[in-house]
Coordinates of C-alpha atoms and ligand atoms in Angstrom, one line a residue:
Chain A
M1072 CA 19.5 3.3 74.8
I1073 CA 16.9 1.0 73.6
E1074 CA 14.0 3.5 74.7
G1075 CA 16.1 6.3 73.0
A1076 CA 16.6 4.4 69.9
R1077 CA 12.7 3.3 70.1
R1078 CA 11.7 7.0 70.6
G1079 CA 13.7 7.9 67.7
L1080 CA 12.1 5.5 65.7
I1081 CA 8.3 6.5 66.8
A1082 CA 9.3 10.1 65.9
A1083 CA 10.3 9.0 62.5
G1084 CA 7.3 6.9 62.0
L1085 CA 4.9 10.4 62.8
L1086 CA 6.8 12.9 60.6
A1087 CA 7.3 10.4 57.7
P1088 CA 4.2 11.4 56.3
A1089 CA 4.6 15.0 56.2
A1090 CA 8.1 15.0 55.0
L1091 CA 7.1 12.2 51.9
V1092 CA 4.1 14.7 50.9
F1093 CA 6.8 18.2 51.0
A1094 CA 9.4 16.0 49.3
I1095 CA 7.4 15.0 46.7
L1096 CA 4.7 18.5 46.0
F1097 CA 7.6 21.1 47.4
V1098 CA 11.3 19.7 47.2
W1099 CA 11.1 17.8 44.0
P1100 CA 9.1 20.8 42.1
Q1101 CA 11.2 23.3 43.4
L1102 CA 14.7 21.2 42.4
G1103 CA 13.3 20.7 38.6
L1104 CA 12.1 24.7 38.4
F1105 CA 15.8 25.8 39.8
L1106 CA 17.4 23.6 37.2
Q1107 CA 15.0 24.4 34.8
S1108 CA 15.9 27.9 35.4
L1109 CA 19.4 27.1 34.4
G1110 CA 18.5 26.4 31.0
G1111 CA 19.5 28.3 28.3
P1112 CA 21.0 31.9 28.7
P1113 CA 21.8 33.3 32.0
T1114 CA 19.0 34.4 33.9
F1115 CA 19.8 35.3 37.3
S1116 CA 22.3 37.6 36.4
R1117 CA 19.4 38.9 33.7
F1118 CA 16.9 39.6 36.5
L1119 CA 20.0 41.0 39.0
G1120 CA 21.4 43.2 36.3
D1121 CA 18.0 45.0 35.2
S1122 CA 16.7 47.7 37.0
Y1123 CA 13.3 47.2 35.9
Y1124 CA 13.0 43.3 37.5
L1125 CA 14.7 45.1 40.6
G1126 CA 12.0 47.5 40.9
V1127 CA 9.4 44.5 40.7
L1128 CA 11.1 42.8 43.5
G1129 CA 11.4 46.0 45.5
N1130 CA 8.0 46.7 44.8
S1131 CA 6.5 43.2 46.0
L1132 CA 8.7 43.3 49.2
L1133 CA 7.7 47.1 50.0
L1134 CA 4.3 45.5 49.2
G1135 CA 5.1 43.0 51.7
V1136 CA 6.1 45.2 54.5
C1137 CA 3.0 47.8 54.0
V1138 CA 0.3 45.2 54.3
T1139 CA 2.3 43.6 57.3
L1140 CA 2.1 46.8 59.0
V1141 CA -1.5 47.8 57.9
T1142 CA -2.9 44.5 58.8
L1143 CA -0.3 44.8 62.8
V1144 CA -1.9 48.4 63.1
L1145 CA -5.6 47.6 62.7
G1146 CA -5.1 43.8 63.9
F1147 CA -3.5 44.0 67.5
P1148 CA -6.2 46.4 68.7
L1149 CA -9.1 44.2 67.4
A1150 CA -7.4 41.0 68.5
F1151 CA -6.8 42.5 72.0
L1152 CA -9.7 43.3 72.7
L1153 CA -11.6 39.8 71.4
A1154 CA -8.8 38.4 73.7
R1155 CA -10.0 40.1 76.9
A1156 CA -13.7 40.4 76.2
E1157 CA -15.8 38.8 79.1
T1158 CA -18.3 37.3 76.8
R1159 CA -18.8 34.0 75.1
W1160 CA -19.4 36.1 72.0
A1161 CA -16.0 36.5 71.9
G1162 CA -15.6 33.1 69.4
L1163 CA -18.3 34.2 67.1
L1164 CA -17.1 37.3 66.9
L1165 CA -13.3 36.2 65.8
L1166 CA -15.0 33.8 63.3
L1167 CA -17.0 36.9 62.2
T1168 CA -13.5 38.4 61.1
T1169 CA -12.1 35.8 59.2
F1170 CA -15.1 36.2 56.6
P1171 CA -13.1 37.6 54.1
L1172 CA -11.0 34.4 53.6
W1173 CA -14.3 32.6 52.9
V1174 CA -14.9 35.0 50.0
S1175 CA -12.9 33.7 46.6
A1176 CA -10.1 36.3 45.7
V1177 CA -11.5 36.9 42.1
V1178 CA -14.5 37.6 43.8
R1179 CA -13.3 40.1 46.5
S1180 CA -10.9 41.9 44.0
F1181 CA -13.8 42.8 41.9
A1182 CA -15.7 43.9 44.8
W1183 CA -12.7 46.3 45.1
M1184 CA -12.5 47.4 42.0
V1185 CA -16.4 48.7 41.7
L1186 CA -15.0 51.0 45.1
F1187 CA -11.5 52.0 43.2
F1188 CA -12.8 52.8 39.8
R1189 CA -12.8 56.4 39.4
S1190 CA -16.6 56.9 40.2
G1191 CA -16.2 54.6 43.0
V1192 CA -17.1 55.3 46.6
A1193 CA -13.1 54.7 47.7
S1194 CA -12.2 57.1 45.2
R1195 CA -14.6 59.5 45.4
F1196 CA -14.3 59.9 49.2
L1197 CA -11.0 60.3 48.4
Q1198 CA -11.6 63.1 45.6
G1199 CA -13.4 64.7 48.1
T1200 CA -11.0 65.2 51.0
G1201 CA -9.0 67.6 48.1
L1202 CA -6.1 65.8 48.8
V1203 CA -5.5 63.9 45.6
A1204 CA -6.6 64.8 41.8
P1205 CA -10.1 65.4 40.8
D1206 CA -9.6 62.6 38.2
F1207 CA -8.0 60.3 40.9
Q1208 CA -8.7 56.4 41.3
L1209 CA -7.5 54.1 43.6
I1210 CA -7.5 51.3 40.8
G1211 CA -4.0 50.7 39.3
T1212 CA -2.5 52.4 42.7
F1213 CA -0.1 50.6 45.1
A1214 CA -2.6 51.9 47.6
G1215 CA -5.3 50.4 46.2
V1216 CA -3.4 46.6 46.4
V1217 CA -2.2 47.2 49.9
I1218 CA -5.7 47.8 51.0
A1219 CA -7.2 44.9 49.2
L1220 CA -4.6 42.7 50.1
A1221 CA -4.9 43.5 53.9
Q1222 CA -8.4 43.4 54.0
V1223 CA -8.0 39.3 53.1
L1224 CA -5.3 38.5 55.6
L1225 CA -5.9 40.4 57.7
P1226 CA -8.0 37.9 59.9
I1227 CA -4.4 35.8 59.9
M1228 CA -3.2 37.9 61.3
I1229 CA -5.7 38.5 64.0
V1230 CA -6.3 34.7 64.3
T1231 CA -2.5 34.3 65.4
L1232 CA -2.6 37.4 67.6
Y1233 CA -5.6 36.5 69.5
A1234 CA -4.6 33.3 70.4
V1235 CA -1.1 34.6 71.5
I1236 CA -2.6 37.2 73.3
R1237 CA -5.2 34.6 75.1
G1238 CA -2.5 33.1 76.5
V1239 CA -0.8 36.1 78.4
D1240 CA -2.0 35.8 81.8
R1241 CA -4.6 38.8 82.3
D1242 CA -3.0 39.1 86.4
L1243 CA 0.4 40.2 84.7
E1244 CA -1.2 43.4 83.1
H1245 CA -3.0 43.5 86.3
A1246 CA 0.5 43.3 88.3
A1247 CA 1.9 45.4 86.0
M1248 CA -1.0 48.4 86.8
N1249 CA -0.6 47.8 90.1
L1250 CA 3.5 48.7 90.5
G1251 CA 2.0 51.8 88.6
A1252 CA 2.3 51.4 84.9
S1253 CA -0.7 52.9 83.2
P1254 CA -2.3 50.3 81.2
A1255 CA -1.0 51.6 77.7
V1256 CA 2.3 51.1 79.4
A1257 CA 1.4 47.8 81.1
L1258 CA 0.5 46.7 77.3
W1259 CA 3.8 47.5 76.3
L1260 CA 6.3 46.4 78.7
V1261 CA 4.3 43.5 79.8
T1262 CA 1.6 41.8 76.8
L1263 CA 3.4 42.9 73.8
R1264 CA 7.0 42.0 74.8
L1265 CA 4.9 38.3 75.8
A1266 CA 3.0 38.1 72.6
R1267 CA 6.0 39.3 70.3
G1268 CA 5.9 35.5 69.2
G1269 CA 2.7 36.1 67.7
V1270 CA 3.6 39.2 66.6
L1271 CA 6.5 37.6 64.6
A1272 CA 4.6 34.6 63.2
G1273 CA 1.3 36.5 62.3
S1274 CA 4.0 39.2 60.2
L1275 CA 5.4 36.2 58.8
L1276 CA 2.5 35.0 57.5
V1277 CA 0.9 37.9 56.1
F1278 CA 4.6 39.1 55.1
S1279 CA 4.9 36.0 52.5
L1280 CA 1.2 35.5 51.6
S1281 CA 1.7 39.3 50.2
V1282 CA 5.1 39.0 48.3
S1283 CA 3.8 35.8 46.8
A1284 CA 0.1 37.0 46.1
F1285 CA -1.2 37.1 42.6
A1286 CA -5.1 37.4 41.8
T1287 CA -5.3 40.6 44.0
P1288 CA -2.0 42.5 42.6
S1289 CA -3.0 41.6 39.1
L1290 CA -6.8 42.7 39.2
I1291 CA -6.5 45.7 41.4
G1292 CA -2.9 46.8 40.0
G1293 CA -4.0 46.2 36.6
A1294 CA -1.6 46.9 34.0
R1295 CA 0.8 48.6 36.3
A1296 CA 0.8 46.1 38.5
H1297 CA 4.8 45.3 38.6
F1298 CA 4.9 42.5 41.4
M1299 CA 6.9 39.3 41.3
A1300 CA 3.9 36.9 41.0
V1301 CA 2.2 38.7 38.2
T1302 CA 5.8 39.0 36.6
I1303 CA 6.0 35.3 36.9
Y1304 CA 2.7 34.9 35.1
E1305 CA 3.6 36.8 32.1
Q1306 CA 6.6 35.1 31.6
T1307 CA 5.2 31.7 31.6
L1308 CA 2.1 32.5 29.7
E1309 CA 2.7 35.4 27.5
L1310 CA 6.3 35.1 26.8
L1311 CA 6.2 31.7 27.3
D1312 CA 10.4 32.3 28.9
W1313 CA 10.1 29.2 31.3
P1314 CA 13.3 29.6 32.1
F1315 CA 13.5 33.3 33.3
A1316 CA 9.7 32.4 35.1
A1317 CA 11.8 29.8 37.3
A1318 CA 14.3 32.2 38.0
I1319 CA 11.8 34.6 39.1
A1320 CA 10.3 31.9 41.1
A1321 CA 13.4 30.9 42.9
I1322 CA 14.4 34.4 43.3
L1323 CA 11.0 35.1 45.3
L1324 CA 11.5 31.5 47.0
V1325 CA 15.1 32.6 48.5
I1326 CA 14.3 36.0 49.5
S1327 CA 11.0 34.4 51.3
L1328 CA 12.7 31.6 52.8
S1329 CA 15.3 33.9 54.3
V1330 CA 12.8 36.7 55.9
A1331 CA 11.3 33.7 57.3
L1332 CA 14.9 32.1 58.7
T1333 CA 15.3 35.5 60.3
Y1334 CA 12.3 35.9 61.6
G1335 CA 12.6 32.0 63.1
K1336 CA 16.2 33.6 64.4
L1337 CA 14.3 36.2 66.5
L1338 CA 11.7 34.0 67.8
G1339 CA 14.2 32.2 68.7
E1340 CA 16.1 34.7 70.8
K1341 CA 12.7 35.5 72.5
T1342 CA 12.6 32.3 74.4
R1343 CA 16.0 32.3 75.6
Chain B
M627 CA -5.7 52.8 120.6
T628 CA -4.8 56.2 118.4
N629 CA -4.0 54.2 115.1
S630 CA -5.1 55.9 112.3
A631 CA -7.5 54.1 109.9
D632 CA -5.4 53.1 107.0
L633 CA -7.8 51.0 104.4
V634 CA -11.8 51.9 104.8
L635 CA -14.2 49.7 103.2
D636 CA -17.4 51.0 103.1
G637 CA -20.7 49.6 102.1
L638 CA -18.4 47.9 99.1
A639 CA -20.4 45.3 97.1
R640 CA -20.1 43.7 94.1
R641 CA -22.6 42.1 91.9
Y642 CA -22.2 39.8 88.6
G643 CA -25.5 39.8 87.1
S644 CA -27.8 38.2 89.6
T645 CA -24.9 36.7 92.1
T646 CA -23.6 39.1 94.9
A647 CA -19.7 38.0 95.2
V648 CA -20.0 40.9 98.0
A649 CA -22.6 41.9 99.6
R650 CA -22.1 45.7 101.7
M651 CA -19.1 45.1 103.2
D652 CA -17.7 47.4 106.1
L653 CA -14.5 47.2 107.1
T654 CA -11.6 49.0 108.4
V655 CA -7.8 48.4 108.5
A656 CA -5.8 50.2 111.0
A657 CA -2.5 51.6 110.1
G658 CA 0.2 48.9 110.4
E659 CA -2.5 46.2 111.2
L660 CA -2.9 42.9 109.3
V661 CA -6.4 41.6 108.8
A662 CA -7.2 38.4 107.4
L663 CA -10.2 38.2 105.2
L664 CA -10.9 34.7 106.0
G665 CA -13.9 32.2 104.2
P666 CA -14.5 29.0 102.4
S667 CA -13.6 29.3 98.4
G668 CA -16.2 31.1 96.3
C669 CA -16.7 33.6 99.5
G670 CA -15.8 36.8 98.0
K671 CA -12.1 37.6 99.0
T672 CA -10.5 37.6 96.0
T673 CA -13.2 40.3 94.4
T674 CA -12.8 42.4 98.0
L675 CA -9.5 42.3 97.1
R676 CA -9.7 43.2 93.5
M677 CA -11.6 46.3 94.4
V678 CA -8.9 47.5 96.1
A679 CA -6.4 46.9 93.9
G680 CA -8.8 48.3 91.3
F681 CA -9.1 45.8 89.1
I682 CA -12.8 45.1 89.5
E683 CA -15.3 47.8 89.7
P684 CA -17.3 47.8 92.6
S685 CA -21.1 47.9 92.2
E686 CA -21.5 50.0 95.4
G687 CA -19.8 51.4 98.4
R688 CA -16.4 53.3 98.9
I689 CA -12.8 52.5 99.4
L690 CA -10.7 55.0 101.2
L691 CA -6.9 54.8 101.3
R692 CA -5.4 57.2 103.8
G693 CA -8.2 59.1 104.0
K694 CA -8.7 59.6 100.0
D695 CA -11.5 58.2 98.0
I696 CA -10.2 55.4 95.8
T697 CA -12.9 54.3 94.6
T698 CA -13.3 55.2 91.2
M699 CA -8.9 55.7 90.2
P700 CA -7.4 53.3 88.0
A701 CA -5.6 51.0 89.5
H702 CA -2.1 52.5 88.2
Q703 CA -2.7 55.4 90.4
R704 CA -3.9 53.7 93.7
D705 CA -0.7 53.1 96.2
T706 CA -1.6 49.3 96.7
G707 CA 1.3 46.3 96.5
M708 CA -0.7 43.4 95.3
V709 CA 0.7 39.7 95.9
F710 CA -0.9 37.5 93.1
Q711 CA -2.1 34.0 94.4
S712 CA 0.0 32.7 91.1
Y713 CA 2.5 35.2 92.0
A714 CA 1.5 37.1 88.7
L715 CA 6.0 37.5 88.0
F716 CA 7.0 39.1 84.7
P717 CA 8.2 35.8 82.8
H718 CA 10.4 38.0 80.8
L719 CA 12.3 39.8 83.4
S720 CA 14.9 38.5 85.5
V721 CA 14.4 38.5 89.9
A722 CA 15.7 41.6 89.9
E723 CA 13.9 43.8 87.2
N724 CA 10.5 42.2 88.7
I725 CA 11.5 43.9 92.0
A726 CA 12.7 46.9 90.3
F727 CA 9.7 47.2 88.1
G728 CA 7.2 49.5 90.2
L729 CA 10.3 51.5 91.0
K730 CA 11.4 52.2 87.8
R731 CA 7.2 53.1 86.8
R732 CA 7.5 56.0 89.6
G733 CA 11.0 57.4 88.4
V734 CA 13.1 56.5 91.5
P735 CA 16.6 57.4 89.9
K736 CA 19.0 54.3 88.9
P737 CA 21.5 54.5 92.0
E738 CA 18.1 54.1 94.4
I739 CA 16.9 51.6 92.4
A740 CA 19.5 49.5 92.9
Q741 CA 19.8 49.9 96.7
R742 CA 16.7 49.6 97.2
V743 CA 16.3 46.1 95.0
A744 CA 19.5 45.2 96.9
R745 CA 17.9 45.6 100.1
M746 CA 14.8 43.7 99.4
V747 CA 16.6 40.9 97.6
A748 CA 18.9 40.7 101.4
L749 CA 15.7 41.3 103.0
L750 CA 14.0 38.3 101.5
Q751 CA 17.1 35.9 100.8
L752 CA 17.6 35.9 97.3
Q753 CA 21.1 37.0 97.0
G754 CA 22.5 35.0 94.2
L755 CA 19.5 34.9 92.1
E756 CA 19.0 38.1 90.9
A757 CA 19.8 37.4 87.6
R758 CA 17.8 34.1 87.1
L759 CA 14.1 34.1 85.2
P760 CA 10.9 33.6 87.4
K761 CA 11.0 29.8 85.6
Q762 CA 14.1 29.2 87.2
L763 CA 13.3 29.7 90.6
S764 CA 11.7 27.5 93.1
G765 CA 8.2 27.7 94.3
G766 CA 9.3 28.9 97.4
Q767 CA 11.7 31.7 95.7
Q768 CA 8.7 32.8 93.2
Q769 CA 6.6 33.6 96.0
R770 CA 9.4 35.8 97.9
V771 CA 10.3 37.6 94.9
A772 CA 6.5 38.3 94.8
V773 CA 6.3 39.8 97.8
G774 CA 10.1 42.0 97.5
R775 CA 8.1 43.3 94.2
A776 CA 5.3 44.3 95.7
L777 CA 7.1 45.4 99.4
V778 CA 9.9 47.7 97.6
I779 CA 7.2 50.6 95.9
N780 CA 5.9 51.2 100.2
P781 CA 2.6 50.4 99.1
A782 CA 0.1 52.5 101.7
V783 CA -1.7 48.5 101.7
V784 CA -0.1 45.5 100.9
L785 CA -2.9 43.1 99.7
L786 CA -2.0 39.3 100.0
D787 CA -4.2 36.5 97.8
E788 CA -3.9 33.4 99.3
P789 CA 0.2 33.9 98.9
F790 CA 0.8 30.5 100.6
S791 CA -1.6 28.3 98.7
N792 CA 1.2 27.2 96.4
L793 CA 4.0 25.9 98.7
D794 CA 4.4 22.7 100.2
A795 CA 3.1 22.6 103.9
L796 CA 6.7 22.8 105.6
L797 CA 7.6 25.8 104.0
R798 CA 4.1 27.4 104.3
E799 CA 4.4 27.9 108.0
G800 CA 7.9 28.8 107.7
T801 CA 7.0 31.2 105.2
R802 CA 4.1 32.9 106.9
I803 CA 6.2 33.5 110.4
E804 CA 8.5 35.1 108.2
L805 CA 6.1 37.3 106.1
R806 CA 4.4 38.2 109.6
R807 CA 7.8 39.2 111.0
L808 CA 8.4 41.2 108.2
Q809 CA 4.6 43.2 108.2
T810 CA 5.4 44.0 111.7
E811 CA 8.9 45.4 111.1
L812 CA 7.9 47.1 108.4
G813 CA 4.5 48.3 109.9
L814 CA 2.6 47.3 106.9
T815 CA -1.5 47.9 106.7
T816 CA -1.9 44.2 105.4
L817 CA -4.9 42.9 104.0
F818 CA -4.7 39.2 103.7
V819 CA -7.1 36.9 102.1
T820 CA -7.2 32.7 103.1
H821 CA -9.1 30.2 102.9
D822 CA -7.0 28.3 105.5
Q823 CA -8.1 29.4 109.0
A824 CA -5.1 28.2 111.1
E825 CA -3.0 30.5 108.9
A826 CA -5.5 33.1 109.6
M827 CA -5.5 32.4 113.4
A828 CA -1.3 32.3 113.2
I829 CA -0.6 35.6 111.9
S830 CA -3.4 38.2 111.7
D831 CA -4.1 40.7 114.6
R832 CA -8.0 40.3 113.1
I833 CA -9.5 38.2 111.3
A834 CA -13.0 39.2 109.1
V835 CA -14.7 36.1 108.5
M836 CA -16.5 35.9 105.4
N837 CA -19.4 33.5 104.0
K838 CA -21.4 34.0 100.8
G839 CA -20.3 37.5 100.3
R840 CA -21.4 38.2 103.4
L841 CA -19.0 39.5 106.4
E842 CA -20.1 37.4 109.3
Q843 CA -17.6 38.5 112.5
L844 CA -14.8 41.0 112.5
G845 CA -12.3 40.1 115.8
T846 CA -9.3 39.3 117.0
P847 CA -8.4 35.4 116.3
R848 CA -9.3 34.8 120.1
E849 CA -12.5 36.9 119.6
V850 CA -13.7 34.8 116.6
Y851 CA -12.9 31.5 117.9
E852 CA -14.1 32.1 121.8
R853 CA -16.7 34.5 121.1
P854 CA -18.1 33.3 117.4
A855 CA -21.0 35.3 116.0
T856 CA -22.7 33.3 114.3
R857 CA -22.9 29.4 113.8
F858 CA -21.1 29.2 110.6
V859 CA -18.2 31.6 112.2
A860 CA -18.2 28.8 115.0
S861 CA -17.6 25.9 112.9
F862 CA -15.5 27.4 110.4
I863 CA -13.2 28.5 112.7
G864 CA -11.5 25.6 114.7
R865 CA -14.3 22.9 115.2
A866 CA -17.2 23.3 116.9
N867 CA -20.1 20.8 119.0
I868 CA -23.0 23.2 118.2
F869 CA -26.5 22.6 120.7
V870 CA -29.8 24.2 120.2
S871 CA -31.0 24.5 124.0
R872 CA -34.3 25.2 125.1
D873 CA -35.7 24.7 128.7
G874 CA -32.4 22.7 129.8
R875 CA -32.2 20.2 127.2
S876 CA -30.8 20.2 123.6
E877 CA -32.7 19.6 120.2
D878 CA -31.6 15.8 120.4
G879 CA -32.0 15.7 124.5
I880 CA -29.0 16.1 126.2
P881 CA -29.2 17.6 129.5
L882 CA -27.7 20.9 129.3
D883 CA -26.9 23.7 132.1
G884 CA -25.8 27.0 130.3
P885 CA -27.7 29.7 128.9
E886 CA -30.2 28.9 126.3
G887 CA -30.5 29.1 122.4
T888 CA -27.5 28.4 120.1
L889 CA -24.4 26.8 121.8
V890 CA -21.4 26.5 120.9
L891 CA -19.3 23.7 122.8
R892 CA -15.4 23.3 121.6
P893 CA -13.7 19.8 121.7
E894 CA -11.0 20.9 123.7
R895 CA -13.1 21.7 126.6
V896 CA -14.6 18.1 126.7
T897 CA -13.3 15.8 128.7
L898 CA -13.8 11.8 128.7
D899 CA -13.7 9.4 131.7
E900 CA -15.8 5.9 132.2
A901 CA -18.2 6.8 135.2
P902 CA -21.7 7.0 134.7
A903 CA -23.3 10.3 132.9
E904 CA -25.3 11.6 135.8
G905 CA -27.2 15.1 135.6
P906 CA -26.6 18.2 133.1
N907 CA -23.5 18.7 130.8
A908 CA -22.7 14.8 131.0
V909 CA -23.5 12.1 128.4
A910 CA -22.9 9.0 127.7
G911 CA -21.9 7.3 124.2
T912 CA -19.9 5.2 122.2
V913 CA -16.3 5.8 120.9
D914 CA -16.5 5.5 117.1
L915 CA -13.1 7.3 116.3
L916 CA -9.5 8.0 118.2
S917 CA -7.4 9.3 116.4
F918 CA -3.5 10.1 117.4
L919 CA -2.5 13.6 116.4
G920 CA 0.9 13.6 118.0
T921 CA 0.1 16.7 120.7
G922 CA -3.5 15.0 121.5
T923 CA -6.0 12.4 120.7
Q924 CA -9.4 13.4 118.8
A925 CA -12.2 11.3 119.7
V926 CA -15.7 10.8 118.0
L927 CA -18.2 10.0 120.1
R928 CA -21.4 8.3 118.9
L929 CA -24.3 9.4 121.2
P930 CA -27.2 7.6 121.2
G931 CA -29.3 10.3 119.5
G932 CA -27.2 9.8 116.5
R933 CA -24.9 12.9 117.3
Q934 CA -21.0 12.6 117.1
L935 CA -19.5 14.5 119.4
L936 CA -16.0 15.7 119.1
V937 CA -13.6 16.0 121.6
E938 CA -9.4 16.5 121.8
G939 CA -7.9 15.4 124.4
P940 CA -4.2 14.0 125.6
A941 CA -2.6 11.9 123.8
S942 CA -3.8 9.6 126.8
L943 CA -7.2 9.2 125.9
A944 CA -5.7 6.7 123.1
D945 CA -4.9 4.3 126.0
R946 CA -7.8 4.7 128.0
F947 CA -10.6 4.0 125.7
H948 CA -10.9 2.3 122.4
T949 CA -13.0 2.2 119.8
G950 CA -16.4 0.7 120.2
G951 CA -16.4 0.9 123.5
P952 CA -18.3 3.2 125.9
A953 CA -17.3 6.8 127.3
T954 CA -18.8 9.7 128.6
A955 CA -18.4 13.3 128.0
R956 CA -18.3 15.5 130.5
W957 CA -18.5 19.5 130.6
M958 CA -18.6 22.7 132.6
R959 CA -21.1 25.3 132.8
D960 CA -18.6 27.9 131.1
D961 CA -17.7 25.8 128.2
L962 CA -20.9 26.5 126.5
V963 CA -20.8 29.7 124.4
A964 CA -24.0 31.3 123.3
L965 CA -24.0 32.3 120.2
P966 CA -26.1 36.1 119.2
A967 CA -29.4 35.2 118.5
E968 CA -29.6 35.5 114.7
Ligands
ADP2617 N1 -15.6 37.5 86.1 C1 -17.1 37.0 87.2 N2 -17.9 36.4 86.9 C2 -19.4 36.0 87.3 N3 -19.3 35.8 88.9 C3 -17.8 35.8 89.4 C4 -16.8 36.2 88.7 N4 -16.0 36.6 89.2 C5 -15.8 36.0 90.6 N5 -17.4 35.6 90.7 C6 -18.2 34.9 91.6 O1 -17.9 35.8 92.6 C7 -17.9 34.6 93.6 C8 -16.8 35.4 95.0 O2 -15.4 35.0 93.7 P1 -14.3 34.9 94.4 O3 -14.1 36.7 95.0 O4 -13.3 35.1 93.1 O5 -13.9 34.0 95.8 P2 -12.9 33.4 96.6 O6 -11.8 34.0 96.2 O7 -13.2 34.2 98.0 O8 -12.6 32.2 96.5 C9 -18.0 33.1 93.0 O9 -19.5 32.9 93.7 C10 -17.8 33.9 92.0 O10 -18.6 32.5 91.4
MG2618 MG1 -9.7 33.5 95.6

């Protein structure tokens, strides 16, 4: 009994600093934000009743899904190879993949802009394939934003997946192959099943960072960047409608949180 | 013997950079035979087994399974059933699903899968545990699931990598007897890796003794024990007193009546008495240690030259002699077994 109480105290003590910081720097401002959104004319109904704003929300969610899928598809093979590489260099290679994170979002976006303008290499390449109009440019397009965001978020996906795949015993893949599964089937039935937690965690991180991203969408998306964070910025600094900006922020938070909770539940089910 | 060779290793070798994990190994396992790969840790047993399974590419040599060259065949197309040292059970699949895994990959019809899994479950006494996950099983149960998963596919050769090393002593002995019974009943061609010589002696048809990547001797348990081919085999399989005999004397001056060269004298061949040592094959010394083993007594006799002579005798040795007291060791001419010249 006393032992249990002591343990509870220790746990509370260990949690207290983080909880305090979280409460002061996150919960309290968020509450303030929420209260602010209630001041003045109805804001939530304005957002939810306006097809333009719903479109912005849809755009942001679609962006999140696209970036998550792109980073997952590109990141998994790389993370798998790094995790299974029998070389001392694997750690260094992993470090190399995180380089995009070391460069400021503004600098990185400017670099992408150079490539994405009508005369830029990336746009030129697409014009060359004949799949797009001759005057096509990636700048200002949804695809351009997805590419630029995927580049910076890919390392987060890779690092998350790498850690989880490393944790899957290689002999499990061997056992599957020994029992007649081709390497691809072994990967699907064993490694991917066991790395599911990592896939979900990586997706969650990338998704939430994508839907709330500001710098890359506004720089690459330009005037047509109808995304949540950009809209919040406009409402706050250009239109000075703080209650409405606060409402959009609250809606974004609720959406992100519900995605997080759903993912969390899926994660929980995995460890039955 | 008209037994066909099921598994043939032909000059099989594996190098890692400058280290040789397995050096040009020749080994034949007959149909229905259990061969143990025996040797100390790091001698290349696992590497050999994994080359057969197809997880490690040989640097040299060939592997034939039922007459077919499988050296370059991908692992999943080879017909081998492996039991891993750590079992490698799929943690997200139930016992029944683990056992059914190989059958599913082979496209066996569902009713037959259920039937064969049930038979394996019964054979390995896993009834009632079918729906459990591996982590909900004891070590011994996990081991049986691993065996069942490998056997249910009727592989051309069963590969076992130290399958008992994670079991406690009591369970280990029972399990290895069970496995041997199963292996003989089903007529399974088996390659079995162990570092435990008692285990290898107990259940193998033949033992392949390995040292530093090299196959030192291949023979029945009695052959490797009674006629060891090398000094290493003599001291690794059982215990041995080793003399180098020249002109009727050992290197430390003990008079020997036997062949010349390197000689092996097994401890159980040595008798102890109180009479003075006279003539060859007898030497007096001081009892350094007497340990009662239940089935007998083990004695260590310190000889004037500094050698510690190992002796194993009846339990009564402990009554007749005492630590620090004198004793004379004796043996017969036939007890001195010469090693082939190296
Ligand atoms: N991937 C590897 N890289 C380098 N050396 C290895 C590798 N795998 C095994 N070895 C070496 O090969 C030798 C044999 O290893 P192993 O077959 O695992 O021995 P055993 O199973 O008999 O204990 C050891 O010296 C080990 O260090
Ligand atoms: Mg080993």
